Amino acid sequence: MDASHFDLIVIGTGPGGEGAAMQAAKHGKKVAVADRWARVGGGCTHLATIPSKALRFAIFQMTEANNNKLFREAGISINLTFPELRKSARGVIDQQVEMRRTFYDRNRVPVYQGLARFVDPHTVEVISDEGGTQRLSGDFFVIAVGARPYRPPGVDFTHPRIFDSETILDLAFTPQSITIYGAGVVGCEYASMFRNLGVKVNLVNTRDKLLEFLDDEIIDALAYHMRERGVLIRHREECLRVEGRDDGVVVFLKSGKQLKTDVLLWANGRTGNTDLLGLDKIGIVPDSRGNLPVNDDFQTSVPHVYAVGDVIGFPSLASAAYVQGRFATSHLLGQPCARSMVRDIPAGIYTTPEISSVGRTERQLTEASVPYEVGHALFRSLARAQITGQTTGMLKILFHRETLEILGVHCFGANASEIIHIGQAIFAQPAPNNTLMYFINTTFNYPTMAEAYRVAALNGYNRLF
Ligand SMILES: Cc1cc2nc3c(=O)[nH]c(=O)nc-3n(C[C@H](O)[C@H](O)[C@H](O)COP(=O)(O)OP(=O)(O)OC[C@H]3O[C@@H](n4cnc5c(N)ncnc54)[C@H](O)[C@@H]3O)c2cc1C
């Protein structure tokens, strides 16, 4: 048997690649993985999800401690700089890399370090940092190479005060003020983090609203709470030019406004990492953003080559990348895999307040003329929230007024991204088990945040006539 021939070759060891490789290995397939970085885990582990969430938690802990009455009375106050807070991520990244590496080792999946590029439809060349080249051939391929921040020409990212969502992690001081250009998920999350650190934040949105894919009530709540905390949000603005100076950065907007802050975080768009893959050799054409078009089964225009994760665009979540990887491998192996897994992907957004949702929004249901009703639970009316003091938040359930089927669950407030999964568990059930009655007829621990489901369900049910 040819040692360098594999049933499946996966390019990228982020969540997309890992999901794809493990699914094939568990089914006894001969799998190889290639990654340009020696340490597995992908952009997710090294530059995006893990460092940003570890940083967020460090900021949260510091602000919690500083706002705690007991600590204040004892004269304890913590004042860590941005780089000190950042350090906390390193341990988590190492743990993640070590653990994920064992998945490949235990399942006997060789990881080839090097930049992979196609030389023909069934062969890739992997060029290692040392310059060695290895040729690997495969029956199938999964491309899971992720994306990188989009850098527009004309913005000087070598300037020491101008950052993108990857380089911001190397910020060597705590700025007094920051402009964040781009109010997508990454922009909003960083706006919350910097504001929680006491930094003055300008959040520039090129669109009409923040995070337009969310339910309107949640969008309004996010904008309200961010503003209330002091984030200055400017909608419908477009950048004309950026000027990096010794003492700050000036962003000139097409509307005539000028914003001067200590630093600029450019968080507007991402580009798929497809440019170095040699796709011209196999006839796959990325779109203008470097993303790969795929069908519902994650096949590219070349059917034995699949693509998953950020390189295919929306929703660009680690959670989605992982399940897409598993789905793609199941498909190429001819194994059954629930389509709902890749269709009903929840959103988890780590702003302040945290946001999470699954299913359809009120806007979508109204447009589709679905007769729905809505039930709300405000966190401030829950005993658990009153005890913890985390009373900002709301859970809302959208359900069909005739069948009582759950159509969408939307939540903001502390731990929203955990709370959503209770609703998702019922939402994902086939009829007739997906029903509002579950929340009405279930005993919830008291006091819990989960109780919000009963409160919201009764609130909505009582509206029916
Ligand atoms: C600041 C930030 C915060 C985020 N927070 C969250 C969050 O809280 N929750 C969430 O679900 N998602 C979050 N995301 C999104 C998440 O990080 C991505 O969706 C996820 O990393 C995508 O996984 P992936 O497998 O597609 O690619 P990646 O994780 O980017 O991995 C791609 C891998 O491919 C390798 N590669 C690229 N080109 C080649 C090549 N030619 N040859 C060999 N190897 C190659 C790279 O080295 C890399 O290891 C965040 C993103 C950002 C930017």
Short mmCIF file of C-alpha atoms and ligand atoms in Angstrom, two decimals:
data_model
loop_
_atom_site.label_atom_id
_atom_site.label_comp_id
_atom_site.label_asym_id
_atom_site.label_seq_id
_atom_site.Cartn_x
_atom_site.Cartn_y
_atom_site.Cartn_z
CA MET A 1 0.00 0.00 0.00
CA ASP A 2 1.26 3.48 -0.85
CA ALA A 3 2.08 5.17 2.49
CA SER A 4 1.38 8.61 1.09
CA HIS A 5 -2.07 7.76 -0.31
CA PHE A 6 -5.05 8.49 1.93
CA ASP A 7 -8.80 8.01 1.83
CA LEU A 8 -9.12 11.61 3.01
CA ILE A 9 -6.74 14.55 3.20
CA VAL A 10 -7.82 17.47 5.36
CA ILE A 11 -6.18 20.88 5.00
CA GLY A 12 -6.32 22.89 8.24
CA THR A 13 -6.45 21.83 11.89
CA GLY A 14 -9.00 24.39 13.12
CA PRO A 15 -12.43 23.18 14.25
CA GLY A 16 -13.51 22.51 10.65
CA GLY A 17 -10.52 20.32 9.88
CA GLU A 18 -10.62 18.56 13.21
CA GLY A 19 -14.32 17.72 12.88
CA ALA A 20 -13.74 16.31 9.39
CA ALA A 21 -10.59 14.33 10.26
CA MET A 22 -11.94 12.77 13.46
CA GLN A 23 -15.19 11.67 11.83
CA ALA A 24 -13.24 9.83 9.11
CA ALA A 25 -10.73 8.31 11.56
CA LYS A 26 -13.55 7.01 13.78
CA HIS A 27 -14.96 5.24 10.71
CA GLY A 28 -11.65 3.45 10.13
CA LYS A 29 -10.53 5.59 7.20
CA LYS A 30 -6.93 6.44 6.43
CA VAL A 31 -6.71 10.16 7.03
CA ALA A 32 -3.92 12.74 6.85
CA VAL A 33 -4.03 16.36 7.93
CA ALA A 34 -1.85 19.25 6.80
CA ASP A 35 -1.43 22.60 8.51
CA ARG A 36 1.01 25.38 7.82
CA TRP A 37 1.43 25.86 11.58
CA ALA A 38 3.30 23.35 13.73
CA ARG A 39 0.77 23.73 16.54
CA VAL A 40 -2.70 22.35 15.82
CA GLY A 41 -5.97 24.15 16.67
CA GLY A 42 -6.19 26.63 13.80
CA GLY A 43 -6.90 30.34 13.88
CA CYS A 44 -9.65 29.47 16.36
CA THR A 45 -7.16 28.44 19.05
CA HIS A 46 -4.28 30.78 18.31
CA LEU A 47 -5.73 34.05 17.02
CA ALA A 48 -9.49 34.21 17.34
CA THR A 49 -12.02 32.43 19.57
CA ILE A 50 -9.80 31.15 22.37
CA PRO A 51 -7.54 34.18 22.96
CA SER A 52 -10.46 36.62 22.66
CA LYS A 53 -12.67 34.65 25.04
CA ALA A 54 -9.83 34.17 27.53
CA LEU A 55 -9.14 37.91 27.39
CA ARG A 56 -12.82 38.65 27.87
CA PHE A 57 -12.93 36.42 30.93
CA ALA A 58 -9.83 38.07 32.42
CA ILE A 59 -11.42 41.51 31.95
CA PHE A 60 -14.68 40.23 33.43
CA GLN A 61 -12.89 38.88 36.51
CA MET A 62 -11.04 42.15 37.06
CA THR A 63 -14.13 44.34 36.70
CA GLU A 64 -16.19 41.97 38.89
CA ALA A 65 -13.57 42.17 41.61
CA ASN A 66 -13.35 45.96 41.35
CA ASN A 67 -17.14 46.32 41.48
CA ASN A 68 -17.51 43.91 44.40
CA LYS A 69 -18.61 45.78 47.54
CA LEU A 70 -16.82 43.39 49.90
CA PHE A 71 -13.52 43.79 48.04
CA ARG A 72 -13.94 47.55 47.81
CA GLU A 73 -14.54 47.81 51.54
CA ALA A 74 -11.38 45.78 52.13
CA GLY A 75 -9.50 48.29 49.95
CA ILE A 76 -8.78 45.75 47.22
CA SER A 77 -8.64 47.04 43.68
CA ILE A 78 -7.01 45.37 40.69
CA ASN A 79 -5.52 47.38 37.86
CA LEU A 80 -4.03 45.15 35.20
CA THR A 81 -2.86 46.40 31.80
CA PHE A 82 -4.06 44.98 28.50
CA PRO A 83 -0.88 42.89 28.02
CA GLU A 84 -1.16 41.51 31.58
CA LEU A 85 -4.77 40.51 30.98
CA ARG A 86 -3.78 38.95 27.67
CA LYS A 87 -1.26 36.69 29.37
CA SER A 88 -4.05 34.62 30.89
CA ALA A 89 -4.87 33.29 27.41
CA ARG A 90 -1.52 31.61 26.94
CA GLY A 91 -2.17 28.79 29.40
CA VAL A 92 -5.55 28.05 27.82
CA ILE A 93 -4.06 28.02 24.32
CA ASP A 94 -1.34 25.56 25.42
CA GLN A 95 -3.93 23.31 27.06
CA GLN A 96 -6.08 23.38 23.92
CA VAL A 97 -3.15 22.60 21.62
CA GLU A 98 -1.94 19.73 23.79
CA MET A 99 -5.41 18.20 24.08
CA ARG A 100 -6.21 18.57 20.37
CA ARG A 101 -2.86 17.10 19.39
CA THR A 102 -3.75 13.95 21.34
CA PHE A 103 -6.91 13.54 19.23
CA TYR A 104 -4.75 13.17 16.10
CA ASP A 105 -2.16 10.97 17.82
CA ARG A 106 -4.71 8.65 19.47
CA ASN A 107 -6.58 8.20 16.19
CA ARG A 108 -3.33 7.67 14.23
CA VAL A 109 -3.92 10.64 11.98
CA PRO A 110 -0.55 12.01 10.81
CA VAL A 111 -0.28 15.80 10.90
CA TYR A 112 2.00 17.17 8.18
CA GLN A 113 3.39 20.60 8.97
CA GLY A 114 3.51 22.83 5.92
CA LEU A 115 1.64 24.91 3.43
CA ALA A 116 -0.58 22.63 1.36
CA ARG A 117 -1.36 23.30 -2.27
CA PHE A 118 -2.99 21.24 -4.98
CA VAL A 119 -0.85 20.04 -7.86
CA ASP A 120 -3.65 18.01 -9.46
CA PRO A 121 -7.20 17.02 -8.44
CA HIS A 122 -5.97 14.11 -6.29
CA THR A 123 -2.56 15.35 -5.08
CA VAL A 124 -1.38 18.03 -2.69
CA GLU A 125 2.13 19.18 -2.03
CA VAL A 126 2.96 20.12 1.58
CA ILE A 127 5.89 22.51 1.90
CA SER A 128 7.26 22.60 5.45
CA ASP A 129 8.92 25.55 7.18
CA GLU A 130 12.26 23.82 6.68
CA GLY A 131 11.59 23.79 2.95
CA GLY A 132 10.98 20.05 2.58
CA THR A 133 8.18 19.00 0.23
CA GLN A 134 5.92 16.00 0.71
CA ARG A 135 3.43 14.80 -1.90
CA LEU A 136 0.22 13.25 -0.60
CA SER A 137 -2.56 11.81 -2.72
CA GLY A 138 -6.13 11.27 -1.63
CA ASP A 139 -9.53 10.03 -2.78
CA PHE A 140 -11.25 12.93 -1.04
CA PHE A 141 -10.22 16.33 0.34
CA VAL A 142 -11.70 18.67 2.92
CA ILE A 143 -10.47 22.25 2.70
CA ALA A 144 -10.73 23.89 6.14
CA VAL A 145 -8.19 26.68 5.80
CA GLY A 146 -10.19 29.41 7.55
CA ALA A 147 -10.04 33.13 6.86
CA ARG A 148 -8.01 36.15 7.89
CA PRO A 149 -8.96 39.77 8.60
CA TYR A 150 -9.57 41.78 5.43
CA ARG A 151 -6.98 44.53 5.07
CA PRO A 152 -8.06 47.26 2.65
CA PRO A 153 -5.35 48.89 0.56
CA GLY A 154 -4.61 52.36 1.89
CA VAL A 155 -4.71 51.41 5.58
CA ASP A 156 -1.19 51.03 6.95
CA PHE A 157 -1.30 47.97 9.19
CA THR A 158 2.44 48.33 9.92
CA HIS A 159 1.67 51.52 11.86
CA PRO A 160 2.09 50.80 15.61
CA ARG A 161 -1.38 52.20 16.43
CA ILE A 162 -3.36 50.42 13.68
CA PHE A 163 -4.55 46.87 14.33
CA ASP A 164 -6.76 44.13 12.93
CA SER A 165 -8.57 41.44 14.94
CA GLU A 166 -5.42 39.28 15.06
CA THR A 167 -2.75 41.91 15.77
CA ILE A 168 -4.89 43.61 18.45
CA LEU A 169 -3.95 40.71 20.71
CA ASP A 170 -0.36 42.07 20.70
CA LEU A 171 -1.38 45.56 21.85
CA ALA A 172 1.43 46.49 24.23
CA PHE A 173 -0.43 49.07 26.37
CA THR A 174 -3.93 49.94 27.55
CA PRO A 175 -5.14 52.77 25.31
CA GLN A 176 -7.33 55.58 26.64
CA SER A 177 -9.45 55.52 23.51
CA ILE A 178 -10.09 53.27 20.53
CA THR A 179 -11.99 53.47 17.25
CA ILE A 180 -13.36 50.15 16.09
CA TYR A 181 -14.24 50.23 12.41
CA GLY A 182 -16.78 47.51 11.62
CA ALA A 183 -19.61 46.56 13.96
CA GLY A 184 -19.95 42.87 13.14
CA VAL A 185 -19.61 40.23 15.83
CA VAL A 186 -15.86 40.78 16.27
CA GLY A 187 -16.20 44.59 16.35
CA CYS A 188 -19.05 44.49 18.88
CA GLU A 189 -17.25 41.95 21.10
CA TYR A 190 -14.07 44.05 21.20
CA ALA A 191 -16.11 47.23 21.76
CA SER A 192 -17.61 45.60 24.86
CA MET A 193 -14.24 44.36 26.11
CA PHE A 194 -12.46 47.69 25.72
CA ARG A 195 -15.36 49.58 27.27
CA ASN A 196 -15.35 47.20 30.24
CA LEU A 197 -11.66 48.09 30.63
CA GLY A 198 -12.67 51.75 30.91
CA VAL A 199 -11.43 52.70 27.42
CA LYS A 200 -13.39 55.32 25.42
CA VAL A 201 -14.84 53.46 22.42
CA ASN A 202 -16.06 54.72 19.03
CA LEU A 203 -17.83 51.89 17.24
CA VAL A 204 -18.29 52.69 13.56
CA ASN A 205 -20.96 50.67 11.78
CA THR A 206 -21.23 50.70 7.99
CA ARG A 207 -24.81 49.45 8.21
CA ASP A 208 -28.12 50.70 9.65
CA LYS A 209 -28.14 48.48 12.72
CA LEU A 210 -25.79 46.32 14.75
CA LEU A 211 -25.74 42.60 13.88
CA GLU A 212 -28.69 42.69 11.49
CA PHE A 213 -29.09 38.89 11.44
CA LEU A 214 -30.39 38.97 15.02
CA ASP A 215 -33.95 39.53 16.24
CA ASP A 216 -34.76 43.27 16.25
CA GLU A 217 -35.57 43.36 19.96
CA ILE A 218 -32.17 41.86 20.74
CA ILE A 219 -30.41 44.31 18.38
CA ASP A 220 -32.17 47.21 20.11
CA ALA A 221 -31.20 45.86 23.53
CA LEU A 222 -27.56 45.46 22.50
CA ALA A 223 -27.38 49.01 21.11
CA TYR A 224 -29.13 50.41 24.19
CA HIS A 225 -26.88 48.63 26.70
CA MET A 226 -23.68 49.37 24.80
CA ARG A 227 -24.58 53.05 24.64
CA GLU A 228 -25.60 53.05 28.29
CA ARG A 229 -22.15 51.73 29.18
CA GLY A 230 -20.59 54.55 27.17
CA VAL A 231 -19.83 53.09 23.73
CA LEU A 232 -20.33 55.74 21.06
CA ILE A 233 -22.00 53.97 18.12
CA ARG A 234 -22.09 55.62 14.71
CA HIS A 235 -24.30 53.92 12.12
CA ARG A 236 -24.26 54.24 8.30
CA GLU A 237 -20.70 55.56 8.14
CA GLU A 238 -18.00 54.73 5.65
CA CYS A 239 -14.29 55.28 5.95
CA LEU A 240 -12.68 57.70 3.52
CA ARG A 241 -9.12 57.37 4.76
CA VAL A 242 -7.05 56.56 7.81
CA GLU A 243 -4.10 58.60 9.04
CA GLY A 244 -1.71 57.07 11.55
CA ARG A 245 0.07 59.73 13.60
CA ASP A 246 2.65 59.55 16.40
CA ASP A 247 0.04 60.38 19.04
CA GLY A 248 -3.00 58.57 17.63
CA VAL A 249 -5.00 57.57 14.59
CA VAL A 250 -7.48 59.75 12.72
CA VAL A 251 -10.31 58.09 10.81
CA PHE A 252 -11.85 60.39 8.19
CA LEU A 253 -15.42 59.35 7.39
CA LYS A 254 -17.19 60.01 4.10
CA SER A 255 -19.85 61.93 6.05
CA GLY A 256 -17.18 64.52 6.94
CA LYS A 257 -16.69 63.36 10.53
CA GLN A 258 -13.19 62.82 11.89
CA LEU A 259 -12.45 60.49 14.78
CA LYS A 260 -9.14 60.68 16.62
CA THR A 261 -8.27 57.99 19.16
CA ASP A 262 -5.15 56.37 20.60
CA VAL A 263 -5.57 53.28 18.43
CA LEU A 264 -7.68 51.89 15.58
CA LEU A 265 -9.02 48.35 15.37
CA TRP A 266 -10.06 47.58 11.79
CA ALA A 267 -12.68 44.83 12.06
CA ASN A 268 -14.45 45.06 8.74
CA GLY A 269 -14.68 41.79 6.87
CA ARG A 270 -12.63 38.65 6.38
CA THR A 271 -10.90 37.00 3.42
CA GLY A 272 -10.80 33.24 2.84
CA ASN A 273 -7.28 31.72 2.94
CA THR A 274 -7.56 30.32 -0.56
CA ASP A 275 -4.88 32.28 -2.42
CA LEU A 276 -2.03 29.83 -1.76
CA LEU A 277 -3.98 26.60 -2.24
CA GLY A 278 -3.25 26.11 -5.94
CA LEU A 279 -6.98 25.95 -6.69
CA ASP A 280 -6.36 26.96 -10.31
CA LYS A 281 -4.77 23.51 -10.74
CA ILE A 282 -8.09 21.82 -10.01
CA GLY A 283 -10.55 24.32 -11.46
CA ILE A 284 -12.09 25.69 -8.25
CA VAL A 285 -12.76 29.44 -8.37
CA PRO A 286 -13.09 31.35 -5.09
CA ASP A 287 -15.47 34.33 -4.92
CA SER A 288 -14.29 37.95 -4.62
CA ARG A 289 -13.76 37.51 -0.85
CA GLY A 290 -11.60 34.42 -1.32
CA ASN A 291 -14.44 32.18 -0.08
CA LEU A 292 -15.35 28.87 -1.68
CA PRO A 293 -18.89 28.32 -2.95
CA VAL A 294 -20.27 24.92 -1.83
CA ASN A 295 -23.54 23.02 -2.21
CA ASP A 296 -25.75 21.86 0.71
CA ASP A 297 -23.43 18.90 1.27
CA PHE A 298 -20.30 21.14 1.42
CA GLN A 299 -18.99 19.94 -1.95
CA THR A 300 -17.13 22.50 -4.07
CA SER A 301 -17.51 22.56 -7.84
CA VAL A 302 -15.13 19.55 -7.82
CA PRO A 303 -17.27 16.90 -6.08
CA HIS A 304 -14.49 14.99 -4.28
CA VAL A 305 -13.21 18.26 -2.77
CA TYR A 306 -15.25 19.58 0.15
CA ALA A 307 -14.89 22.91 1.97
CA VAL A 308 -16.06 23.81 5.48
CA GLY A 309 -15.69 26.51 8.12
CA ASP A 310 -14.74 30.14 7.64
CA VAL A 311 -13.50 29.53 4.10
CA ILE A 312 -17.13 29.11 2.99
CA GLY A 313 -18.29 32.31 4.75
CA PHE A 314 -21.37 32.77 6.96
CA PRO A 315 -21.86 31.95 9.80
CA SER A 316 -18.08 31.92 10.38
CA LEU A 317 -18.30 30.33 13.81
CA ALA A 318 -16.03 27.71 15.33
CA SER A 319 -19.12 25.78 16.42
CA ALA A 320 -20.43 25.75 12.83
CA ALA A 321 -17.03 24.85 11.35
CA TYR A 322 -16.79 21.74 13.53
CA VAL A 323 -20.22 20.35 12.64
CA GLN A 324 -19.75 21.22 8.96
CA GLY A 325 -16.51 19.21 9.03
CA ARG A 326 -18.29 16.22 10.54
CA PHE A 327 -21.17 16.59 8.08
CA ALA A 328 -18.86 16.79 5.03
CA THR A 329 -16.99 13.65 6.05
CA SER A 330 -20.21 11.77 6.76
CA HIS A 331 -21.42 12.72 3.30
CA LEU A 332 -18.27 11.61 1.50
CA LEU A 333 -18.34 8.33 3.43
CA GLY A 334 -21.99 7.81 2.54
CA GLN A 335 -22.93 7.84 6.25
CA PRO A 336 -26.17 9.40 7.50
CA CYS A 337 -25.83 12.71 9.31
CA ALA A 338 -28.62 14.97 10.58
CA ARG A 339 -28.97 18.00 8.32
CA SER A 340 -30.49 19.96 11.20
CA MET A 341 -27.01 19.87 12.78
CA VAL A 342 -25.65 22.22 10.11
CA ARG A 343 -28.90 24.09 9.47
CA ASP A 344 -30.03 25.18 12.94
CA ILE A 345 -26.78 26.64 14.17
CA PRO A 346 -27.15 28.80 17.27
CA ALA A 347 -25.42 32.15 17.46
CA GLY A 348 -23.34 32.92 20.55
CA ILE A 349 -22.06 36.50 20.77
CA TYR A 350 -19.84 37.47 23.67
CA THR A 351 -20.70 41.14 23.93
CA THR A 352 -21.84 42.86 27.11
CA PRO A 353 -24.62 41.89 27.42
CA GLU A 354 -23.98 38.41 26.00
CA ILE A 355 -26.34 37.32 23.22
CA SER A 356 -27.49 33.99 21.92
CA SER A 357 -30.22 32.77 19.62
CA VAL A 358 -31.48 29.81 17.67
CA GLY A 359 -34.20 29.54 15.04
CA ARG A 360 -36.10 32.29 13.27
CA THR A 361 -36.48 35.95 14.22
CA GLU A 362 -39.75 37.91 14.46
CA ARG A 363 -38.78 39.67 11.22
CA GLN A 364 -38.38 36.38 9.35
CA LEU A 365 -41.61 34.92 10.72
CA THR A 366 -43.57 38.05 9.84
CA GLU A 367 -42.14 38.08 6.31
CA ALA A 368 -43.12 34.41 5.93
CA SER A 369 -46.65 35.11 7.33
CA VAL A 370 -46.24 32.49 10.06
CA PRO A 371 -48.87 33.00 12.79
CA TYR A 372 -46.60 33.16 15.81
CA GLU A 373 -46.85 34.45 19.34
CA VAL A 374 -44.13 35.66 21.65
CA GLY A 375 -43.38 35.08 25.34
CA HIS A 376 -40.88 37.11 27.35
CA ALA A 377 -39.05 36.62 30.64
CA LEU A 378 -37.05 39.52 32.00
CA PHE A 379 -34.01 38.47 34.00
CA ARG A 380 -34.79 41.10 36.64
CA SER A 381 -37.90 39.13 37.64
CA LEU A 382 -35.94 35.92 38.30
CA ALA A 383 -34.77 35.12 41.82
CA ARG A 384 -31.43 33.74 40.58
CA ALA A 385 -30.64 36.94 38.70
CA GLN A 386 -31.60 39.02 41.74
CA ILE A 387 -29.22 36.96 43.89
CA THR A 388 -26.29 37.24 41.48
CA GLY A 389 -27.06 40.85 40.65
CA GLN A 390 -27.05 40.03 36.92
CA THR A 391 -30.50 41.38 36.23
CA THR A 392 -29.87 42.82 32.76
CA GLY A 393 -31.31 40.44 30.23
CA MET A 394 -34.29 38.80 28.66
CA LEU A 395 -35.33 35.48 27.19
CA LYS A 396 -37.93 35.41 24.47
CA ILE A 397 -39.60 32.42 22.90
CA LEU A 398 -41.36 32.60 19.52
CA PHE A 399 -43.89 29.84 18.95
CA HIS A 400 -46.61 28.88 16.49
CA ARG A 401 -49.93 30.03 17.93
CA GLU A 402 -51.80 26.93 16.68
CA THR A 403 -49.32 24.07 17.03
CA LEU A 404 -47.29 25.60 19.91
CA GLU A 405 -44.13 24.57 18.06
CA ILE A 406 -41.05 26.57 19.14
CA LEU A 407 -39.89 28.64 16.15
CA GLY A 408 -37.09 30.67 17.69
CA VAL A 409 -35.43 31.42 21.01
CA HIS A 410 -33.55 34.67 21.58
CA CYS A 411 -31.72 35.70 24.68
CA PHE A 412 -29.48 38.45 25.99
CA GLY A 413 -27.86 38.78 29.39
CA ALA A 414 -25.30 36.93 31.51
CA ASN A 415 -24.70 33.37 30.30
CA ALA A 416 -27.11 33.74 27.37
CA SER A 417 -24.90 31.44 25.29
CA GLU A 418 -25.42 28.63 27.83
CA ILE A 419 -29.10 29.36 28.53
CA ILE A 420 -29.99 29.09 24.83
CA HIS A 421 -29.15 25.38 24.71
CA ILE A 422 -32.15 24.49 26.92
CA GLY A 423 -34.46 26.00 24.32
CA GLN A 424 -32.46 24.47 21.49
CA ALA A 425 -32.96 20.99 22.95
CA ILE A 426 -36.74 21.32 22.57
CA PHE A 427 -36.61 23.35 19.34
CA ALA A 428 -34.60 20.54 17.72
CA GLN A 429 -37.21 17.84 18.53
CA PRO A 430 -39.38 16.49 15.72
CA ALA A 431 -43.12 17.21 15.94
CA PRO A 432 -45.02 16.85 18.23
CA ASN A 433 -42.20 16.95 20.80
CA ASN A 434 -41.13 20.45 19.86
CA THR A 435 -43.75 22.20 21.96
CA LEU A 436 -44.07 25.17 24.27
CA MET A 437 -45.92 22.84 26.67
CA TYR A 438 -42.59 21.28 27.67
CA PHE A 439 -41.62 24.51 29.40
CA ILE A 440 -45.03 24.94 30.97
CA ASN A 441 -45.23 21.40 32.35
CA THR A 442 -41.62 20.99 33.50
CA THR A 443 -40.38 21.56 37.04
CA PHE A 444 -37.28 23.74 37.00
CA ASN A 445 -34.78 23.97 39.83
CA TYR A 446 -35.33 27.08 41.89
CA PRO A 447 -33.68 29.50 41.78
CA THR A 448 -32.14 29.09 38.31
CA MET A 449 -31.84 31.09 35.12
CA ALA A 450 -33.46 28.10 33.35
CA GLU A 451 -36.68 29.10 35.05
CA ALA A 452 -36.83 31.92 32.49
CA TYR A 453 -38.19 29.32 30.07
CA ARG A 454 -41.26 28.65 32.21
CA VAL A 455 -41.84 32.35 32.79
CA ALA A 456 -41.52 33.16 29.05
CA ALA A 457 -43.64 30.17 28.01
CA LEU A 458 -46.48 31.12 30.37
CA ASN A 459 -46.21 34.76 29.31
CA GLY A 460 -46.66 33.77 25.68
CA TYR A 461 -49.29 31.07 26.33
CA ASN A 462 -51.44 33.55 28.25
CA ARG A 463 -51.56 35.77 25.19
CA LEU A 464 -53.41 33.11 23.19
CA PHE A 465 -57.18 33.36 22.82
C1 LIG B 1 -11.77 37.72 17.24
C2 LIG B 1 -12.60 36.51 16.90
C3 LIG B 1 -13.39 35.92 17.89
C4 LIG B 1 -14.15 34.80 17.59
N1 LIG B 1 -14.94 34.25 18.57
C5 LIG B 1 -15.71 33.18 18.30
C6 LIG B 1 -16.53 32.60 19.30
O1 LIG B 1 -16.58 33.07 20.43
N2 LIG B 1 -17.26 31.50 19.00
C7 LIG B 1 -17.22 30.94 17.75
O2 LIG B 1 -17.91 29.92 17.52
N3 LIG B 1 -16.46 31.46 16.77
C8 LIG B 1 -15.70 32.56 17.02
N4 LIG B 1 -14.91 33.11 16.04
C9 LIG B 1 -14.86 32.46 14.72
C10 LIG B 1 -13.96 31.23 14.75
O3 LIG B 1 -12.68 31.56 15.24
C11 LIG B 1 -13.86 30.66 13.35
O4 LIG B 1 -15.17 30.46 12.89
C12 LIG B 1 -13.11 29.34 13.33
O5 LIG B 1 -11.78 29.51 13.71
C13 LIG B 1 -13.16 28.74 11.91
O6 LIG B 1 -12.56 27.50 11.93
P1 LIG B 1 -11.89 26.90 10.62
O7 LIG B 1 -11.58 25.48 10.95
O8 LIG B 1 -12.72 27.18 9.45
O9 LIG B 1 -10.54 27.73 10.41
P2 LIG B 1 -9.35 28.15 11.38
O10 LIG B 1 -9.66 27.93 12.81
O11 LIG B 1 -8.98 29.52 10.98
O12 LIG B 1 -8.18 27.16 10.97
C14 LIG B 1 -7.63 27.18 9.68
C15 LIG B 1 -6.31 26.43 9.67
O13 LIG B 1 -5.92 26.23 8.32
C16 LIG B 1 -4.52 26.42 8.22
N5 LIG B 1 -4.19 26.77 6.82
C17 LIG B 1 -4.59 27.82 6.09
N6 LIG B 1 -4.13 27.75 4.83
C18 LIG B 1 -3.41 26.62 4.77
C19 LIG B 1 -2.69 25.98 3.73
N7 LIG B 1 -2.66 26.46 2.47
N8 LIG B 1 -2.03 24.83 4.03
C20 LIG B 1 -2.06 24.31 5.27
N9 LIG B 1 -2.75 24.87 6.27
C21 LIG B 1 -3.43 26.00 6.03
C22 LIG B 1 -4.22 27.54 9.21
O14 LIG B 1 -2.86 27.50 9.59
C23 LIG B 1 -5.17 27.18 10.34
O15 LIG B 1 -4.53 26.35 11.29
C24 LIG B 1 -14.14 34.24 16.30
C25 LIG B 1 -13.34 34.84 15.30
C26 LIG B 1 -12.59 35.97 15.59
C27 LIG B 1 -11.75 36.58 14.50
#
